[in-house]
PDB file of C-alpha atoms in Angstrom:
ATOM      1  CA  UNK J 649       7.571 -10.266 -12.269  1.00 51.00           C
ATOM      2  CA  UNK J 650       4.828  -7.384 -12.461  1.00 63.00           C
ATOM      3  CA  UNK J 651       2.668  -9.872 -14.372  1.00 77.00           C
ATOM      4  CA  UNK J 652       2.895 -13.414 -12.123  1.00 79.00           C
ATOM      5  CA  UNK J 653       1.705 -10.758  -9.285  1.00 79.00           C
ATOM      6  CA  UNK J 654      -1.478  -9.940 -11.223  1.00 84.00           C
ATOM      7  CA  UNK J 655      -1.674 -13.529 -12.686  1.00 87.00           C
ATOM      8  CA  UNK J 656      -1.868 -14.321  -8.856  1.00 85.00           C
ATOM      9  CA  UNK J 657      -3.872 -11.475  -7.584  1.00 88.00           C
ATOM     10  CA  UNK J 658      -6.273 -12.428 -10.276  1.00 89.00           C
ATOM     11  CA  UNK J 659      -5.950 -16.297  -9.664  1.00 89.00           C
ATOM     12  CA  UNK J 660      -7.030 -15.714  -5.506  1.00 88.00           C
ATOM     13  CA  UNK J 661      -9.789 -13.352  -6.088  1.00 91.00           C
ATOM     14  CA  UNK J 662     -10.927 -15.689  -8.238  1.00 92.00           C
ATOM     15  CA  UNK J 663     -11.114 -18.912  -6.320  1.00 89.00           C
ATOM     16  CA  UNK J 664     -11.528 -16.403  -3.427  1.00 90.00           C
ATOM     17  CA  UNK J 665     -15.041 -15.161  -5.036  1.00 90.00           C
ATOM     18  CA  UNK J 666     -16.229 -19.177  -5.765  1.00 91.00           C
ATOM     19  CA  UNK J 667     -15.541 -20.411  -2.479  1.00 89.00           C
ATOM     20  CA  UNK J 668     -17.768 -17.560  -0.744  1.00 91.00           C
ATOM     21  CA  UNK J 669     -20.092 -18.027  -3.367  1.00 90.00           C
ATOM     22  CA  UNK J 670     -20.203 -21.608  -3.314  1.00 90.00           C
ATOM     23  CA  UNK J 671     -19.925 -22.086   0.528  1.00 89.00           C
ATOM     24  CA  UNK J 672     -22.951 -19.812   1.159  1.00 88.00           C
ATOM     25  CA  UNK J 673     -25.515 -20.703  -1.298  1.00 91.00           C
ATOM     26  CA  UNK J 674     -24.784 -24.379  -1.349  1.00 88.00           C
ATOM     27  CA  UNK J 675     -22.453 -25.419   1.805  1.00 87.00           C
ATOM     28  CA  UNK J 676     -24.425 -23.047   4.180  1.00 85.00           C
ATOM     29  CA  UNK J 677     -21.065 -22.659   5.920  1.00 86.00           C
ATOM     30  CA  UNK J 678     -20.245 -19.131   7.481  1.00 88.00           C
ATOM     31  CA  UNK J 679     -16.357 -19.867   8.224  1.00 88.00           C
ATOM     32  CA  UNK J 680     -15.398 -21.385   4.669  1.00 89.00           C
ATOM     33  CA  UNK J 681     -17.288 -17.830   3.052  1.00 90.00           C
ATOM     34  CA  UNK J 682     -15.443 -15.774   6.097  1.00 92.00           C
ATOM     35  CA  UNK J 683     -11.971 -17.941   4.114  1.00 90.00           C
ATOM     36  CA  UNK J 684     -12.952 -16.621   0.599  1.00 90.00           C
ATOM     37  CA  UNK J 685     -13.737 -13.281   1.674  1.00 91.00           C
ATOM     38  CA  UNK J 686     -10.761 -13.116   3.211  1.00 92.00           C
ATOM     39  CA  UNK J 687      -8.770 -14.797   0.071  1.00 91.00           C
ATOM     40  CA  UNK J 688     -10.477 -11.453  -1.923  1.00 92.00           C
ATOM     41  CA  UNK J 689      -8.875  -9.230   0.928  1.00 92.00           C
ATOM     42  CA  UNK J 690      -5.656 -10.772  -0.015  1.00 90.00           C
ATOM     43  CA  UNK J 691      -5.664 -10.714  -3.531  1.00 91.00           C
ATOM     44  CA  UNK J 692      -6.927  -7.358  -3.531  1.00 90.00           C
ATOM     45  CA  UNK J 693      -3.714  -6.013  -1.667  1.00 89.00           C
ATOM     46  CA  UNK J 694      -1.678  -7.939  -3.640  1.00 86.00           C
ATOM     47  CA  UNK J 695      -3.266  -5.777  -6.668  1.00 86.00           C
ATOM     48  CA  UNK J 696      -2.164  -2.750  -5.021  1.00 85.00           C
ATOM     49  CA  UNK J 697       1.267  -3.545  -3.929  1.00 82.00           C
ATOM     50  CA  UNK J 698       3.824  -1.182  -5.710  1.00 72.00           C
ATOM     51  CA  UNK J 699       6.245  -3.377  -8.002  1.00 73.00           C
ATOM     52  CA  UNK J 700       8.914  -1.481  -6.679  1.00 72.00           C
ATOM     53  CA  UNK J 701       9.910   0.593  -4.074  1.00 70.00           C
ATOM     54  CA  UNK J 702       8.381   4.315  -4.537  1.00 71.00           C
ATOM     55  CA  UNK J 703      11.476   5.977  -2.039  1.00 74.00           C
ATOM     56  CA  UNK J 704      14.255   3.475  -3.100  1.00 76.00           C
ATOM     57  CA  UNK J 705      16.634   6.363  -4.428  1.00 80.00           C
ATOM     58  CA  UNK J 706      15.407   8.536  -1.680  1.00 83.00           C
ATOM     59  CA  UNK J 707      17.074   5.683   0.966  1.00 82.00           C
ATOM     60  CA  UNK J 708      19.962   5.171  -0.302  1.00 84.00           C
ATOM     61  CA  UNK J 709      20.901   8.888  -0.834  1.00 87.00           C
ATOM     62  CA  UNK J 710      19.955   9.064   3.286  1.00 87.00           C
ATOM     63  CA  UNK J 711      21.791   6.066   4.005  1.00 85.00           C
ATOM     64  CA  UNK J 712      24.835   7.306   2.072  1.00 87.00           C
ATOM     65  CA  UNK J 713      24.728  10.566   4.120  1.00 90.00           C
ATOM     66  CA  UNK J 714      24.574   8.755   7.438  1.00 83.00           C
ATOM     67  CA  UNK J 715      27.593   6.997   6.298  1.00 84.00           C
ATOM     68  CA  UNK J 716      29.583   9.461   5.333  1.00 86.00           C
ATOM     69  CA  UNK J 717      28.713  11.640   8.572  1.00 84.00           C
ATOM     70  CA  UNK J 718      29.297   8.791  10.800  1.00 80.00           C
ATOM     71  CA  UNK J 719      33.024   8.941   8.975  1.00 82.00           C
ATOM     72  CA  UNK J 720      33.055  12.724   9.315  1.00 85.00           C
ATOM     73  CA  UNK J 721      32.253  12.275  13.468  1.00 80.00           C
ATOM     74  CA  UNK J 722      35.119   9.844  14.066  1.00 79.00           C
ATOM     75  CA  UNK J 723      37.237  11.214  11.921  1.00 79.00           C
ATOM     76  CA  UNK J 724      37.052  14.759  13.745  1.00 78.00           C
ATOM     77  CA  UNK J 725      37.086  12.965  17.362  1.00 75.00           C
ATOM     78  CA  UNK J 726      39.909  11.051  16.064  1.00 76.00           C
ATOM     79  CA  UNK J 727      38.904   7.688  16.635  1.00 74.00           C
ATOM     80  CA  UNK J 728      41.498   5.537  15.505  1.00 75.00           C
ATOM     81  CA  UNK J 729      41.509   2.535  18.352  1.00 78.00           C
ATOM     82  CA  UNK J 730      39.366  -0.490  17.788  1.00 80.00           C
ATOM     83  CA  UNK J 731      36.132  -0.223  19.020  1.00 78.00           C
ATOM     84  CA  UNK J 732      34.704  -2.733  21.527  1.00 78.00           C
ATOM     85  CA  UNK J 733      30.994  -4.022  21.203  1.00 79.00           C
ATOM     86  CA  UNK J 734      29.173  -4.297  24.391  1.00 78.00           C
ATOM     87  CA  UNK J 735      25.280  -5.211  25.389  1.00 75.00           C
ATOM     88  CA  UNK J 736      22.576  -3.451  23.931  1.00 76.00           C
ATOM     89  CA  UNK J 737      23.676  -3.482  20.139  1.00 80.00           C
ATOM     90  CA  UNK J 738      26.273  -0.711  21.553  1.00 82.00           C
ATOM     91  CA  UNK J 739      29.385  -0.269  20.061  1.00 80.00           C
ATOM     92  CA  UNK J 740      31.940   1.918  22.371  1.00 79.00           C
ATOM     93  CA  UNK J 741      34.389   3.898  20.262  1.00 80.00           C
ATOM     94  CA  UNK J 742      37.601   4.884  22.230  1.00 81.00           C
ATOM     95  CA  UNK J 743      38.869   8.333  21.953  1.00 80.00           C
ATOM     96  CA  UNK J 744      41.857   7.764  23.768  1.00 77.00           C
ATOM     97  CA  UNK J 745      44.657   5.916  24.574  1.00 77.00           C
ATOM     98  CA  UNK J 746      43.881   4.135  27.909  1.00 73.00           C
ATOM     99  CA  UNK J 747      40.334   2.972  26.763  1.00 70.00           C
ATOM    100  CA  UNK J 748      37.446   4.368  29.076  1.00 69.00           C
ATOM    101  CA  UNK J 749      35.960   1.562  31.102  1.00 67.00           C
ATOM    102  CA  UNK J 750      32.938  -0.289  29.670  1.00 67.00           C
ATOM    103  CA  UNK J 751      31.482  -1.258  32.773  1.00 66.00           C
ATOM    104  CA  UNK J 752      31.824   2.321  34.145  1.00 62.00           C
ATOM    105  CA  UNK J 753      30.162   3.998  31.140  1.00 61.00           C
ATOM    106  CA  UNK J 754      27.320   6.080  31.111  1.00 69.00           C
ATOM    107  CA  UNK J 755      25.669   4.578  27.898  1.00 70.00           C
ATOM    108  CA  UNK J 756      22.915   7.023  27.205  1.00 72.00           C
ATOM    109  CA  UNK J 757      25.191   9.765  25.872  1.00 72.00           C
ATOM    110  CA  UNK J 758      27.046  10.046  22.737  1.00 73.00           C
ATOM    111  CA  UNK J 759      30.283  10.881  24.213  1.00 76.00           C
ATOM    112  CA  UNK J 760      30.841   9.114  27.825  1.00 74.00           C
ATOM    113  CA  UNK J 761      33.815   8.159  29.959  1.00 72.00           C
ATOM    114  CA  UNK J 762      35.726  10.076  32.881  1.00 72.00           C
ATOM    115  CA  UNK J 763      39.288  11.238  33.972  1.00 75.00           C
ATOM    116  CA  UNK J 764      40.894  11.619  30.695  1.00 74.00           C
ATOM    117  CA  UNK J 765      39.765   8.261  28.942  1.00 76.00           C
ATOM    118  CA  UNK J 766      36.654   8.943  27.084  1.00 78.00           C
ATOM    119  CA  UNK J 767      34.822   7.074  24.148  1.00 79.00           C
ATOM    120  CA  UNK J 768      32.317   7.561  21.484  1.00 78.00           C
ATOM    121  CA  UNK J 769      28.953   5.301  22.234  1.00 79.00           C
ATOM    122  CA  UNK J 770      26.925   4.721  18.692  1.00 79.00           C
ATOM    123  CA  UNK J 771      24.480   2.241  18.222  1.00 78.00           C
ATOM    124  CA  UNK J 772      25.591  -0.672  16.248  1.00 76.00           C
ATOM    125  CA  UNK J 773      24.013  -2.026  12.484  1.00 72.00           C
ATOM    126  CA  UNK J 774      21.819  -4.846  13.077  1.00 68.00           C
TER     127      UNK J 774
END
């Protein structure tokens, strides 16, 4: 796969540098040179792309630690009622046994609800 990208990096700049070429000197034509210049532009960040992803390790160590402490949180609060998702991408965890309201819940905080029922609020995976 690292070689097609420089086979096509290669290929644009290329046909990139003849059409500018060609469309100035012979066609006289300022957009079809402004198209190869910008067909160089193209192939030259193609060229340097990374083949892979420099951090990839990096992510998946912080995504396994945001896992793990999202486990630790309800696990501590002792969350174990079905959560309910509600607008925003919100999911509302409940905490206790008479759920806390959804429409009376203050959204913005991390732990919300009133008079004994009270829930965890965390932003749900897209």
């Amino acid at each position: 796969m690292e070689r097609a990208s420089e086979i096509i990096a290669a290929t644009l700049a290329a046909c990139g540098a003849a059409l500018a070429a060609y469309s100035y000197w012979v066609l006289g034509s300022v957009p079809l040179v402004a198209l190869g210049i910008g067909a160089l532009i193209v192939a030259a960040s193609i060229a340097a792309t990374y083949k892979e992803a420099p951090y990839s390790e990096a992510a998946r160590a912080l995504l396994e630690a945001y896992a793990v402490n999202v486990a630790r949180v309800l696990e501590e609060f002792g969350a174990s009622l079905k959560a309910t998702y509600i607008k925003g991408g919100l999911v509302l965890v409940p905490l206790t046994n008479p759920s806390p309201d959804i429409n009376g819940a203050r959204l913005e905080h991390l732990i919300s609800g009133s008079r004994g029922r009270y829930g965890l609020v965390l932003k749900a995976p897209r």
